[in-house]
PDB file of C-alpha atoms and ligand atoms in Angstrom:
ATOM      1  CA  MET A 180      19.755  19.256   1.303  1.00  0.00           C
ATOM      2  CA  LYS A 181      18.145  17.738  -1.787  1.00  0.00           C
ATOM      3  CA  GLY A 182      15.442  19.308  -3.962  1.00  0.00           C
ATOM      4  CA  GLU A 183      11.870  20.344  -3.402  1.00  0.00           C
ATOM      5  CA  VAL A 184       9.723  18.533  -0.811  1.00  0.00           C
ATOM      6  CA  LEU A 185       7.678  15.864  -2.604  1.00  0.00           C
ATOM      7  CA  PHE A 186       5.768  14.238   0.222  1.00  0.00           C
ATOM      8  CA  SER A 187       5.161  15.920   3.522  1.00  0.00           C
ATOM      9  CA  LEU A 188       3.546  14.051   6.395  1.00  0.00           C
ATOM     10  CA  ARG A 189       2.384  16.211   9.260  1.00  0.00           C
ATOM     11  CA  ASN A 190       1.454  14.615  12.561  1.00  0.00           C
ATOM     12  CA  VAL A 191       0.058  11.553  10.840  1.00  0.00           C
ATOM     13  CA  SER A 192      -1.581   8.997  13.112  1.00  0.00           C
ATOM     14  CA  LYS A 193      -3.424   5.793  12.287  1.00  0.00           C
ATOM     15  CA  THR A 194      -5.733   3.971  14.653  1.00  0.00           C
ATOM     16  CA  PHE A 195      -7.777   0.902  13.803  1.00  0.00           C
ATOM     17  CA  PRO A 196     -11.169   0.432  15.438  1.00  0.00           C
ATOM     18  CA  GLY A 197     -10.903  -1.777  18.483  1.00  0.00           C
ATOM     19  CA  ALA A 198      -7.106  -1.491  18.661  1.00  0.00           C
ATOM     20  CA  ALA A 199      -5.655  -0.488  22.022  1.00  0.00           C
ATOM     21  CA  ALA A 200      -2.996   1.852  20.632  1.00  0.00           C
ATOM     22  CA  PRO A 201      -2.421   3.776  17.408  1.00  0.00           C
ATOM     23  CA  VAL A 202      -0.297   1.866  14.888  1.00  0.00           C
ATOM     24  CA  LEU A 203       1.256   5.144  13.709  1.00  0.00           C
ATOM     25  CA  SER A 204       1.593   8.107  16.056  1.00  0.00           C
ATOM     26  CA  ARG A 205       2.247  11.722  15.073  1.00  0.00           C
ATOM     27  CA  VAL A 206       4.560  10.846  12.204  1.00  0.00           C
ATOM     28  CA  SER A 207       6.079  13.950  10.611  1.00  0.00           C
ATOM     29  CA  LEU A 208       8.344  13.421   7.652  1.00  0.00           C
ATOM     30  CA  ASP A 209       9.457  15.388   4.595  1.00  0.00           C
ATOM     31  CA  ILE A 210      10.634  13.412   1.586  1.00  0.00           C
ATOM     32  CA  ARG A 211      12.621  15.500  -0.865  1.00  0.00           C
ATOM     33  CA  GLU A 212      13.133  15.056  -4.571  1.00  0.00           C
ATOM     34  CA  GLY A 213      16.252  13.000  -5.377  1.00  0.00           C
ATOM     35  CA  GLU A 214      16.644  11.704  -1.865  1.00  0.00           C
ATOM     36  CA  CYS A 215      17.474   8.069  -1.048  1.00  0.00           C
ATOM     37  CA  LEU A 216      15.787   7.454   2.254  1.00  0.00           C
ATOM     38  CA  LEU A 217      15.838   4.282   4.291  1.00  0.00           C
ATOM     39  CA  ILE A 218      13.081   3.668   6.826  1.00  0.00           C
ATOM     40  CA  ALA A 219      14.038   0.881   9.209  1.00  0.00           C
ATOM     41  CA  GLY A 220      11.976  -0.794  11.860  1.00  0.00           C
ATOM     42  CA  SER A 221      11.267  -4.226  13.266  1.00  0.00           C
ATOM     43  CA  ASN A 222       8.220  -6.382  12.383  1.00  0.00           C
ATOM     44  CA  GLY A 223       5.021  -4.545  13.192  1.00  0.00           C
ATOM     45  CA  SER A 224       6.697  -1.152  13.599  1.00  0.00           C
ATOM     46  CA  GLY A 225       4.389   0.353  10.946  1.00  0.00           C
ATOM     47  CA  LYS A 226       6.521   0.376   7.771  1.00  0.00           C
ATOM     48  CA  THR A 227       3.926  -1.068   5.412  1.00  0.00           C
ATOM     49  CA  LEU A 228       1.157   1.148   6.803  1.00  0.00           C
ATOM     50  CA  LEU A 229       3.406   4.169   6.409  1.00  0.00           C
ATOM     51  CA  MET A 230       4.096   3.251   2.775  1.00  0.00           C
ATOM     52  CA  ARG A 231       0.370   2.845   2.123  1.00  0.00           C
ATOM     53  CA  ILE A 232      -0.346   6.246   3.650  1.00  0.00           C
ATOM     54  CA  ILE A 233       2.425   7.968   1.671  1.00  0.00           C
ATOM     55  CA  ALA A 234       1.181   6.376  -1.558  1.00  0.00           C
ATOM     56  CA  GLY A 235      -2.407   7.421  -0.851  1.00  0.00           C
ATOM     57  CA  LEU A 236      -3.683   3.847  -0.479  1.00  0.00           C
ATOM     58  CA  LEU A 237      -4.689   4.367   3.140  1.00  0.00           C
ATOM     59  CA  GLU A 238      -6.216   7.387   4.875  1.00  0.00           C
ATOM     60  CA  PRO A 239      -4.604   8.590   8.076  1.00  0.00           C
ATOM     61  CA  SER A 240      -6.899   8.869  11.106  1.00  0.00           C
ATOM     62  CA  GLU A 241      -5.295  12.193  11.984  1.00  0.00           C
ATOM     63  CA  GLY A 242      -2.810  14.575  10.446  1.00  0.00           C
ATOM     64  CA  GLU A 243      -2.218  15.388   6.801  1.00  0.00           C
ATOM     65  CA  VAL A 244      -0.225  14.242   3.803  1.00  0.00           C
ATOM     66  CA  LEU A 245       0.873  16.781   1.215  1.00  0.00           C
ATOM     67  CA  PHE A 246       2.217  16.013  -2.250  1.00  0.00           C
ATOM     68  CA  ARG A 247       4.196  18.879  -3.767  1.00  0.00           C
ATOM     69  CA  GLY A 248       2.642  21.163  -1.167  1.00  0.00           C
ATOM     70  CA  LEU A 249      -0.973  20.239  -1.956  1.00  0.00           C
ATOM     71  CA  PRO A 250      -3.287  17.892  -0.037  1.00  0.00           C
ATOM     72  CA  ALA A 251      -2.517  14.361  -1.286  1.00  0.00           C
ATOM     73  CA  GLY A 252      -6.230  13.512  -1.436  1.00  0.00           C
ATOM     74  CA  ARG A 253      -6.575  15.882  -4.395  1.00  0.00           C
ATOM     75  CA  GLN A 254      -3.364  14.726  -6.086  1.00  0.00           C
ATOM     76  CA  GLU A 255      -4.233  11.057  -6.505  1.00  0.00           C
ATOM     77  CA  ALA A 256      -3.684  10.880 -10.264  1.00  0.00           C
ATOM     78  CA  ALA A 257      -0.300  12.662 -10.056  1.00  0.00           C
ATOM     79  CA  ILE A 258       0.836  10.448  -7.191  1.00  0.00           C
ATOM     80  CA  ARG A 259      -0.177   7.312  -9.103  1.00  0.00           C
ATOM     81  CA  ARG A 260       1.632   8.476 -12.234  1.00  0.00           C
ATOM     82  CA  GLU A 261       4.826   9.545 -10.494  1.00  0.00           C
ATOM     83  CA  THR A 262       5.118   6.962  -7.741  1.00  0.00           C
ATOM     84  CA  GLY A 263       6.070   3.348  -8.338  1.00  0.00           C
ATOM     85  CA  LEU A 264       5.456   0.878  -5.545  1.00  0.00           C
ATOM     86  CA  VAL A 265       7.072  -2.469  -4.891  1.00  0.00           C
ATOM     87  CA  PHE A 266       4.858  -4.247  -2.379  1.00  0.00           C
ATOM     88  CA  GLN A 267       6.123  -6.530   0.341  1.00  0.00           C
ATOM     89  CA  ASP A 268       3.781  -9.225  -0.982  1.00  0.00           C
ATOM     90  CA  PRO A 269       4.490  -9.416  -4.721  1.00  0.00           C
ATOM     91  CA  ASP A 270       1.308 -11.458  -5.363  1.00  0.00           C
ATOM     92  CA  ALA A 271      -0.666  -8.383  -4.353  1.00  0.00           C
ATOM     93  CA  GLN A 272       0.425  -6.458  -7.438  1.00  0.00           C
ATOM     94  CA  ILE A 273       0.127  -8.949 -10.264  1.00  0.00           C
ATOM     95  CA  VAL A 274      -2.220  -7.558 -12.909  1.00  0.00           C
ATOM     96  CA  GLY A 275      -1.311  -9.297 -16.168  1.00  0.00           C
ATOM     97  CA  GLU A 276      -1.889 -12.770 -17.601  1.00  0.00           C
ATOM     98  CA  THR A 277       1.709 -12.912 -18.803  1.00  0.00           C
ATOM     99  CA  VAL A 278       4.941 -11.343 -17.586  1.00  0.00           C
ATOM    100  CA  GLU A 279       5.111  -8.936 -20.533  1.00  0.00           C
ATOM    101  CA  GLU A 280       1.474  -7.939 -20.161  1.00  0.00           C
ATOM    102  CA  ASP A 281       2.050  -7.299 -16.471  1.00  0.00           C
ATOM    103  CA  ALA A 282       5.095  -5.089 -17.103  1.00  0.00           C
ATOM    104  CA  ALA A 283       3.126  -3.199 -19.777  1.00  0.00           C
ATOM    105  CA  PHE A 284       0.198  -2.392 -17.492  1.00  0.00           C
ATOM    106  CA  GLY A 285       1.663   0.804 -15.985  1.00  0.00           C
ATOM    107  CA  PRO A 286       3.035   2.314 -19.215  1.00  0.00           C
ATOM    108  CA  SER A 287      -0.160   1.463 -21.112  1.00  0.00           C
ATOM    109  CA  ASN A 288      -2.014   3.889 -18.826  1.00  0.00           C
ATOM    110  CA  LEU A 289       0.264   6.752 -19.821  1.00  0.00           C
ATOM    111  CA  GLY A 290      -1.101   7.250 -23.325  1.00  0.00           C
ATOM    112  CA  LEU A 291       2.102   6.071 -25.043  1.00  0.00           C
ATOM    113  CA  SER A 292       2.324   4.519 -28.492  1.00  0.00           C
ATOM    114  CA  LYS A 293       2.398   0.706 -28.839  1.00  0.00           C
ATOM    115  CA  GLU A 294       6.044   0.849 -30.009  1.00  0.00           C
ATOM    116  CA  GLU A 295       7.099   3.002 -27.080  1.00  0.00           C
ATOM    117  CA  ILE A 296       5.393   0.630 -24.621  1.00  0.00           C
ATOM    118  CA  ARG A 297       7.000  -2.384 -26.280  1.00  0.00           C
ATOM    119  CA  GLU A 298      10.440  -0.738 -26.142  1.00  0.00           C
ATOM    120  CA  ARG A 299      10.074   0.208 -22.494  1.00  0.00           C
ATOM    121  CA  VAL A 300       8.868  -3.285 -21.539  1.00  0.00           C
ATOM    122  CA  ASP A 301      11.728  -4.936 -23.462  1.00  0.00           C
ATOM    123  CA  ARG A 302      14.282  -2.732 -21.733  1.00  0.00           C
ATOM    124  CA  ALA A 303      12.784  -3.304 -18.283  1.00  0.00           C
ATOM    125  CA  LEU A 304      12.475  -7.085 -18.677  1.00  0.00           C
ATOM    126  CA  ALA A 305      16.083  -7.230 -19.879  1.00  0.00           C
ATOM    127  CA  ALA A 306      17.262  -5.126 -16.926  1.00  0.00           C
ATOM    128  CA  PHE A 307      15.697  -7.623 -14.548  1.00  0.00           C
ATOM    129  CA  GLY A 308      16.642 -10.813 -16.419  1.00  0.00           C
ATOM    130  CA  LEU A 309      13.037 -11.730 -17.187  1.00  0.00           C
ATOM    131  CA  GLU A 310      13.144 -11.917 -21.000  1.00  0.00           C
ATOM    132  CA  GLU A 311      12.931 -15.696 -21.065  1.00  0.00           C
ATOM    133  CA  LYS A 312       9.838 -15.619 -18.882  1.00  0.00           C
ATOM    134  CA  ARG A 313       7.995 -12.985 -20.858  1.00  0.00           C
ATOM    135  CA  ARG A 314       5.172 -15.324 -21.902  1.00  0.00           C
ATOM    136  CA  SER A 315       4.875 -17.078 -18.528  1.00  0.00           C
ATOM    137  CA  PRO A 316       1.954 -16.415 -16.196  1.00  0.00           C
ATOM    138  CA  PRO A 317       3.292 -14.186 -13.382  1.00  0.00           C
ATOM    139  CA  ARG A 318       1.734 -16.406 -10.707  1.00  0.00           C
ATOM    140  CA  ARG A 319       4.094 -19.183 -11.749  1.00  0.00           C
ATOM    141  CA  LEU A 320       7.199 -17.071 -11.106  1.00  0.00           C
ATOM    142  CA  SER A 321       9.230 -17.587  -7.952  1.00  0.00           C
ATOM    143  CA  GLY A 322       8.881 -15.025  -5.136  1.00  0.00           C
ATOM    144  CA  GLY A 323      12.099 -13.282  -6.147  1.00  0.00           C
ATOM    145  CA  GLU A 324      11.101 -13.211  -9.815  1.00  0.00           C
ATOM    146  CA  LYS A 325       7.711 -11.696  -8.945  1.00  0.00           C
ATOM    147  CA  ARG A 326       9.480  -8.932  -7.059  1.00  0.00           C
ATOM    148  CA  ARG A 327      11.726  -8.306 -10.048  1.00  0.00           C
ATOM    149  CA  LEU A 328       8.646  -8.142 -12.259  1.00  0.00           C
ATOM    150  CA  ALA A 329       7.133  -5.466 -10.012  1.00  0.00           C
ATOM    151  CA  ALA A 330      10.346  -3.463 -10.280  1.00  0.00           C
ATOM    152  CA  ALA A 331      10.412  -3.954 -14.058  1.00  0.00           C
ATOM    153  CA  GLY A 332       6.890  -2.512 -14.302  1.00  0.00           C
ATOM    154  CA  ILE A 333       8.024   0.586 -12.412  1.00  0.00           C
ATOM    155  CA  LEU A 334      11.096   0.970 -14.572  1.00  0.00           C
ATOM    156  CA  ALA A 335       8.883   0.757 -17.661  1.00  0.00           C
ATOM    157  CA  MET A 336       6.584   3.447 -16.261  1.00  0.00           C
ATOM    158  CA  GLY A 337       9.466   5.855 -15.712  1.00  0.00           C
ATOM    159  CA  CYS A 338       8.210   6.954 -12.275  1.00  0.00           C
ATOM    160  CA  SER A 339      10.169   9.709 -10.529  1.00  0.00           C
ATOM    161  CA  VAL A 340       9.581   8.220  -7.075  1.00  0.00           C
ATOM    162  CA  VAL A 341      10.090   4.565  -6.184  1.00  0.00           C
ATOM    163  CA  ILE A 342       8.942   3.158  -2.865  1.00  0.00           C
ATOM    164  CA  MET A 343      10.013  -0.372  -2.015  1.00  0.00           C
ATOM    165  CA  ASP A 344       8.632  -2.327   0.917  1.00  0.00           C
ATOM    166  CA  GLU A 345      11.103  -5.024   2.022  1.00  0.00           C
ATOM    167  CA  PRO A 346      12.643  -5.257  -1.456  1.00  0.00           C
ATOM    168  CA  PHE A 347      15.056  -8.026  -0.453  1.00  0.00           C
ATOM    169  CA  ALA A 348      12.588 -10.482   1.066  1.00  0.00           C
ATOM    170  CA  ASN A 349      12.942 -13.850  -0.659  1.00  0.00           C
ATOM    171  CA  LEU A 350      15.820 -12.774  -2.906  1.00  0.00           C
ATOM    172  CA  ASP A 351      18.972 -14.833  -3.275  1.00  0.00           C
ATOM    173  CA  TRP A 352      22.382 -13.177  -3.320  1.00  0.00           C
ATOM    174  CA  PRO A 353      22.399 -12.437  -7.080  1.00  0.00           C
ATOM    175  CA  GLY A 354      18.850 -11.093  -6.702  1.00  0.00           C
ATOM    176  CA  VAL A 355      19.938  -8.780  -3.879  1.00  0.00           C
ATOM    177  CA  VAL A 356      22.887  -7.518  -5.928  1.00  0.00           C
ATOM    178  CA  GLN A 357      20.643  -6.973  -8.940  1.00  0.00           C
ATOM    179  CA  THR A 358      18.131  -5.047  -6.828  1.00  0.00           C
ATOM    180  CA  LEU A 359      20.902  -2.909  -5.346  1.00  0.00           C
ATOM    181  CA  GLU A 360      22.200  -2.147  -8.817  1.00  0.00           C
ATOM    182  CA  ILE A 361      18.728  -1.082  -9.864  1.00  0.00           C
ATOM    183  CA  ILE A 362      18.461   1.159  -6.802  1.00  0.00           C
ATOM    184  CA  ARG A 363      21.847   2.654  -7.617  1.00  0.00           C
ATOM    185  CA  GLY A 364      20.695   3.204 -11.206  1.00  0.00           C
ATOM    186  CA  LEU A 365      17.513   4.920  -9.985  1.00  0.00           C
ATOM    187  CA  LYS A 366      19.595   7.178  -7.752  1.00  0.00           C
ATOM    188  CA  GLU A 367      21.955   8.041 -10.567  1.00  0.00           C
ATOM    189  CA  ALA A 368      18.969   8.903 -12.727  1.00  0.00           C
ATOM    190  CA  GLY A 369      17.935  11.408 -10.036  1.00  0.00           C
ATOM    191  CA  LYS A 370      14.884   9.463  -8.843  1.00  0.00           C
ATOM    192  CA  THR A 371      13.585   9.686  -5.322  1.00  0.00           C
ATOM    193  CA  VAL A 372      13.973   6.323  -3.613  1.00  0.00           C
ATOM    194  CA  LEU A 373      12.303   5.270  -0.400  1.00  0.00           C
ATOM    195  CA  ILE A 374      13.145   1.859   1.013  1.00  0.00           C
ATOM    196  CA  LEU A 375      11.333   0.355   3.970  1.00  0.00           C
ATOM    197  CA  THR A 376      13.165  -2.595   5.417  1.00  0.00           C
ATOM    198  CA  HIS A 377      14.627  -4.282   8.441  1.00  0.00           C
ATOM    199  CA  GLU A 378      17.531  -5.511   6.291  1.00  0.00           C
ATOM    200  CA  LEU A 379      19.639  -2.420   6.888  1.00  0.00           C
ATOM    201  CA  GLU A 380      22.966  -3.942   5.973  1.00  0.00           C
ATOM    202  CA  LYS A 381      21.960  -4.322   2.315  1.00  0.00           C
ATOM    203  CA  THR A 382      21.105  -0.696   1.611  1.00  0.00           C
ATOM    204  CA  LEU A 383      22.845   1.492   4.157  1.00  0.00           C
ATOM    205  CA  ALA A 384      25.693   2.333   1.811  1.00  0.00           C
ATOM    206  CA  LEU A 385      23.209   3.714  -0.735  1.00  0.00           C
ATOM    207  CA  ALA A 386      21.091   5.738   1.685  1.00  0.00           C
ATOM    208  CA  GLU A 387      21.714   9.361   2.541  1.00  0.00           C
ATOM    209  CA  ARG A 388      19.225   9.351   5.346  1.00  0.00           C
ATOM    210  CA  LEU A 389      18.029   6.808   7.882  1.00  0.00           C
ATOM    211  CA  VAL A 390      14.730   6.976   9.737  1.00  0.00           C
ATOM    212  CA  ILE A 391      13.992   4.605  12.612  1.00  0.00           C
ATOM    213  CA  LEU A 392      10.383   3.600  13.161  1.00  0.00           C
ATOM    214  CA  HIS A 393       9.445   1.750  16.340  1.00  0.00           C
ATOM    215  CA  ARG A 394       5.910   0.998  17.501  1.00  0.00           C
ATOM    216  CA  GLY A 395       4.510   3.550  15.082  1.00  0.00           C
ATOM    217  CA  LEU A 396       6.724   6.424  16.207  1.00  0.00           C
ATOM    218  CA  ILE A 397       9.700   7.982  14.469  1.00  0.00           C
ATOM    219  CA  ARG A 398      12.530   7.563  16.941  1.00  0.00           C
ATOM    220  CA  ASP A 399      15.342   9.060  14.901  1.00  0.00           C
ATOM    221  CA  ASP A 400      15.920  10.676  11.527  1.00  0.00           C
ATOM    222  CA  GLY A 401      19.253  11.765  10.128  1.00  0.00           C
ATOM    223  CA  GLU A 402      22.566  10.901   8.551  1.00  0.00           C
ATOM    224  CA  PRO A 403      22.921   7.084   8.700  1.00  0.00           C
ATOM    225  CA  ALA A 404      26.185   6.859  10.676  1.00  0.00           C
ATOM    226  CA  ALA A 405      24.966   9.340  13.282  1.00  0.00           C
ATOM    227  CA  VAL A 406      21.611   7.553  13.649  1.00  0.00           C
ATOM    228  CA  LEU A 407      23.369   4.189  14.074  1.00  0.00           C
ATOM    229  CA  ASP A 408      25.621   5.686  16.759  1.00  0.00           C
ATOM    230  CA  ARG A 409      22.496   6.690  18.671  1.00  0.00           C
ATOM    231  CA  LEU A 410      20.546   3.404  18.254  1.00  0.00           C
ATOM    232  CA  ASN A 411      18.576   2.225  21.232  1.00  0.00           C
ATOM    233  CA  ARG A 412      18.430  -1.583  21.567  1.00  0.00           C
ATOM    234  CA  GLU A 413      14.726  -1.406  22.372  1.00  0.00           C
ATOM    235  CA  TRP A 414      13.959  -0.183  18.857  1.00  0.00           C
ATOM    236  CA  GLY A 415      14.688  -3.648  17.491  1.00  0.00           C
ATOM    237  CA  VAL A 416      17.064  -2.404  14.796  1.00  0.00           C
ATOM    238  CA  ARG A 417      20.550  -3.837  14.693  1.00  0.00           C
ATOM    239  CA  ASP A 418      23.653  -1.863  13.771  1.00  0.00           C
ATOM    240  CA  PRO A 419      25.158  -3.854  10.904  1.00  0.00           C
ATOM    241  CA  ARG A 420      28.613  -2.291  11.223  1.00  0.00           C
ATOM    242  CA  ARG A 421      29.904  -5.458  12.761  1.00  0.00           C
ATOM    243  CA  ASN A 422      32.960  -7.427  11.905  1.00  0.00           C
ATOM    244  CA  TYR A 423      32.286 -10.780  10.286  1.00  0.00           C
ATOM    245  CA  ALA A 424      35.957 -11.496   9.594  1.00  0.00           C
ATOM    246  CA  GLU A 425      35.809 -14.883  11.285  1.00  0.00           C
ATOM    247  CA  VAL A 426      33.267 -17.697  11.220  1.00  0.00           C
ATOM    248  CA  LYS A 427      32.794 -17.514  14.978  1.00  0.00           C
ATOM    249  CA  ASP A 428      31.614 -13.891  14.545  1.00  0.00           C
ATOM    250  CA  CYS A 429      28.870 -14.960  12.137  1.00  0.00           C
ATOM    251  CA  SER A 430      26.110 -14.996  14.676  1.00  0.00           C
ATOM    252  CA  TRP A 431      23.215 -12.678  15.359  1.00  0.00           C
ATOM    253  CA  LEU A 432      23.030 -13.711  19.013  1.00  0.00           C
TER     254      LEU A 432
HETATM  255  N1  LIG B 112      -6.122  -3.551   9.268  1.00  0.00           N
HETATM  256  C1  LIG B 112      -5.485  -3.565  10.451  1.00  0.00           C
HETATM  257  N2  LIG B 112      -6.182  -3.611  11.609  1.00  0.00           N
HETATM  258  C2  LIG B 112      -5.541  -3.609  12.805  1.00  0.00           C
HETATM  259  N3  LIG B 112      -4.211  -3.576  12.957  1.00  0.00           N
HETATM  260  C3  LIG B 112      -3.472  -3.532  11.832  1.00  0.00           C
HETATM  261  C4  LIG B 112      -4.055  -3.524  10.522  1.00  0.00           C
HETATM  262  N4  LIG B 112      -3.066  -3.475   9.599  1.00  0.00           N
HETATM  263  C5  LIG B 112      -1.908  -3.457  10.302  1.00  0.00           C
HETATM  264  N5  LIG B 112      -2.146  -3.497  11.637  1.00  0.00           N
HETATM  265  C6  LIG B 112      -1.139  -3.473  12.714  1.00  0.00           C
HETATM  266  O1  LIG B 112      -0.281  -2.360  12.534  1.00  0.00           O
HETATM  267  C7  LIG B 112       1.040  -2.680  12.945  1.00  0.00           C
HETATM  268  C8  LIG B 112       2.021  -2.264  11.868  1.00  0.00           C
HETATM  269  O2  LIG B 112       1.825  -3.073  10.722  1.00  0.00           O
HETATM  270  P1  LIG B 112       2.770  -2.972   9.439  1.00  0.00           P
HETATM  271  O3  LIG B 112       2.285  -3.987   8.483  1.00  0.00           O
HETATM  272  O4  LIG B 112       2.846  -1.580   8.984  1.00  0.00           O
HETATM  273  O5  LIG B 112       4.176  -3.413  10.064  1.00  0.00           O
HETATM  274  P2  LIG B 112       5.581  -3.568   9.318  1.00  0.00           P
HETATM  275  O6  LIG B 112       6.551  -2.644   9.990  1.00  0.00           O
HETATM  276  O7  LIG B 112       5.402  -3.437   7.865  1.00  0.00           O
HETATM  277  O8  LIG B 112       5.975  -5.077   9.710  1.00  0.00           O
HETATM  278  P3  LIG B 112       6.762  -6.214   8.857  1.00  0.00           P
HETATM  279  O9  LIG B 112       8.230  -5.945   9.036  1.00  0.00           O
HETATM  280  O10 LIG B 112       6.356  -7.474   9.537  1.00  0.00           O
HETATM  281  O11 LIG B 112       6.307  -6.124   7.434  1.00  0.00           O
HETATM  282  C9  LIG B 112       1.052  -4.173  13.239  1.00  0.00           C
HETATM  283  O12 LIG B 112       1.042  -4.364  14.625  1.00  0.00           O
HETATM  284  C10 LIG B 112      -0.218  -4.675  12.599  1.00  0.00           C
HETATM  285  O13 LIG B 112      -0.770  -5.748  13.313  1.00  0.00           O
HETATM  286 MG1  LIG B 113       5.666  -4.639   6.308  1.00  0.00          MG
END
């Protein structure tokens, strides 16, 4: 068991007006300090909504969210300072006119000196291979580069919790490897990492815990191998422990 409980969701449900069914139902989840947790679920299972609720960007209709044992609603500033988010849609988090300005946005809200901010931004842009683009407008970056910029901003902020929503969407193979190396680096630095994705095969080896979300309900939660052994086909999550030794095996059918 890892450290202290950071986020605690208790019977969290979310219903939108006019919708037939809740999009999240009685979700209970403890996220502990230093944990690398993978939340998997098919399209529409509720991953992005769950991330928004954890990060305090969306209010649950029922249930409660605690941050370090206190109601999250009264911990907004601490959550914002400690939690770095990588959104599924990277356009949604562009804040700067240039790449370097964008990466500096988070750290510049921490009351750091100009030199410290500059150093952090330099280090983060280098880690994500964005130095050459530092004066480019972020909107002109490719999808994968925008995602790397979001991650660079988080690195520069020094958040203790990183939550990534579909971090591999749009990334090429080197981009995936780079992202995995960053995740491994975050883990080694003792950060809490929460990844929401349907691309299980890319992160399973790094995760200590796997949660399956299907139609807004947590269907399983535990050690990855054990959860995969118990997978129900209806949950829309595929066990990636499959042999691709031959070309004829390279099919998802
Ligand atoms: N504002 C809203 N009003 C009504 N329904 C919504 C709203 N936002 C999301 N939903 C519904 O909630 C469900 C879960 O959405 P969510 O975006 O969390 O899924 P997801 O697991 O992130 O999917 P994906 O893998 O496609 O990103 C979907 O069926 C979606 O249509
Ligand atoms: Mg989503």
